[in-house]
């Protein structure tokens, strides 16, 4: 936020106005092309009693919809490598590993 704030505050009103209707992803690309704006899915949890009901998949689908609504190009997952049930859910929902920090 500070990067955006500093950059936008350094501009005049007319120049700032050119960025006013841009999505977060478009604004990031325009002002900071070296960065990518991604959605982050972390700490998704389903109560034990609700596991196996499809709730986790529906929550993942809603995250996908939100990323699309916000015009973000991808979702970054944050999940412990040892959390096999979560990894299984994400794989079943169509997510794939790009990077793992062991």
Short mmCIF file of C-alpha atoms in Angstrom, two decimals:
data_model
loop_
_atom_site.label_atom_id
_atom_site.label_comp_id
_atom_site.label_asym_id
_atom_site.label_seq_id
_atom_site.Cartn_x
_atom_site.Cartn_y
_atom_site.Cartn_z
CA UNK A 1 0.00 0.00 0.00
CA UNK A 2 2.82 2.38 0.80
CA UNK A 3 4.31 1.96 -2.67
CA UNK A 4 0.99 2.88 -4.26
CA UNK A 5 0.37 5.72 -1.83
CA UNK A 6 3.81 7.24 -2.35
CA UNK A 7 3.60 6.92 -6.13
CA UNK A 8 0.08 8.37 -6.39
CA UNK A 9 0.83 11.18 -3.92
CA UNK A 10 3.80 12.23 -6.06
CA UNK A 11 1.41 12.92 -8.99
CA UNK A 12 -0.82 15.83 -9.79
CA UNK A 13 -4.59 15.40 -9.71
CA UNK A 14 -4.91 15.07 -13.49
CA UNK A 15 -2.27 12.34 -13.70
CA UNK A 16 -3.80 10.51 -10.70
CA UNK A 17 -7.16 10.64 -12.46
CA UNK A 18 -5.84 8.48 -15.30
CA UNK A 19 -5.41 5.62 -12.81
CA UNK A 20 -8.67 6.09 -10.89
CA UNK A 21 -10.75 3.41 -12.68
CA UNK A 22 -8.05 0.77 -12.97
CA UNK A 23 -8.29 -2.55 -11.17
CA UNK A 24 -5.55 -3.44 -8.66
CA UNK A 25 -3.88 -5.69 -11.24
CA UNK A 26 -3.99 -2.99 -13.94
CA UNK A 27 -2.68 -0.35 -11.53
CA UNK A 28 0.17 -2.60 -10.44
CA UNK A 29 1.08 -3.34 -14.07
CA UNK A 30 0.99 0.37 -14.98
CA UNK A 31 2.95 1.70 -12.01
CA UNK A 32 5.14 -1.24 -11.01
CA UNK A 33 5.53 -3.64 -13.96
CA UNK A 34 8.19 -5.57 -12.06
CA UNK A 35 5.50 -6.75 -9.59
CA UNK A 36 2.47 -9.00 -10.07
CA UNK A 37 -0.74 -8.57 -8.11
CA UNK A 38 -2.07 -11.98 -7.05
CA UNK A 39 -4.84 -13.23 -4.80
CA UNK A 40 -3.69 -15.11 -1.69
CA UNK A 41 -5.55 -18.12 -0.34
CA UNK A 42 -4.25 -18.97 3.12
CA UNK A 43 -5.65 -20.48 6.30
CA UNK A 44 -8.75 -21.96 4.70
CA UNK A 45 -10.26 -24.28 7.27
CA UNK A 46 -13.28 -26.57 7.35
CA UNK A 47 -14.63 -27.86 10.66
CA UNK A 48 -14.10 -31.60 11.12
CA UNK A 49 -17.86 -32.22 11.11
CA UNK A 50 -18.17 -30.55 7.68
CA UNK A 51 -15.23 -32.29 6.00
CA UNK A 52 -16.18 -34.41 3.02
CA UNK A 53 -19.32 -32.31 2.39
CA UNK A 54 -17.86 -30.34 -0.52
CA UNK A 55 -17.60 -27.15 1.52
CA UNK A 56 -13.84 -26.87 0.94
CA UNK A 57 -14.31 -27.14 -2.84
CA UNK A 58 -17.08 -24.53 -2.74
CA UNK A 59 -14.85 -22.18 -0.74
CA UNK A 60 -12.05 -22.66 -3.28
CA UNK A 61 -14.52 -21.99 -6.12
CA UNK A 62 -15.62 -18.77 -4.39
CA UNK A 63 -11.97 -17.70 -4.09
CA UNK A 64 -11.56 -18.31 -7.83
CA UNK A 65 -14.66 -16.19 -8.51
CA UNK A 66 -13.36 -13.37 -6.29
CA UNK A 67 -9.98 -13.39 -8.06
CA UNK A 68 -11.81 -13.18 -11.40
CA UNK A 69 -14.05 -10.37 -10.11
CA UNK A 70 -10.95 -8.46 -8.99
CA UNK A 71 -9.27 -9.18 -12.34
CA UNK A 72 -6.33 -10.90 -10.68
CA UNK A 73 -4.35 -13.27 -12.91
CA UNK A 74 -3.76 -16.03 -10.37
CA UNK A 75 -4.21 -17.25 -6.82
CA UNK A 76 -1.22 -18.01 -4.66
CA UNK A 77 -1.80 -20.73 -2.07
CA UNK A 78 -0.14 -20.84 1.29
CA UNK A 79 -0.27 -24.35 2.75
CA UNK A 80 2.10 -26.38 4.87
CA UNK A 81 3.76 -29.21 2.95
CA UNK A 82 2.84 -31.58 5.78
CA UNK A 83 -0.88 -30.71 5.52
CA UNK A 84 -1.84 -33.61 3.24
CA UNK A 85 -5.64 -33.13 3.51
CA UNK A 86 -5.39 -29.48 2.43
CA UNK A 87 -3.00 -30.30 -0.40
CA UNK A 88 -5.37 -33.04 -1.58
CA UNK A 89 -8.28 -30.56 -1.55
CA UNK A 90 -6.32 -27.97 -3.54
CA UNK A 91 -5.17 -30.54 -6.10
CA UNK A 92 -8.77 -31.81 -6.50
CA UNK A 93 -9.89 -28.19 -7.00
CA UNK A 94 -7.39 -27.82 -9.86
CA UNK A 95 -4.58 -25.95 -8.13
CA UNK A 96 -1.01 -27.04 -8.76
CA UNK A 97 2.30 -26.47 -7.05
CA UNK A 98 4.57 -23.89 -8.64
CA UNK A 99 6.98 -23.36 -5.77
CA UNK A 100 7.52 -25.14 -2.46
CA UNK A 101 9.51 -23.69 0.39
CA UNK A 102 10.82 -26.72 2.24
#
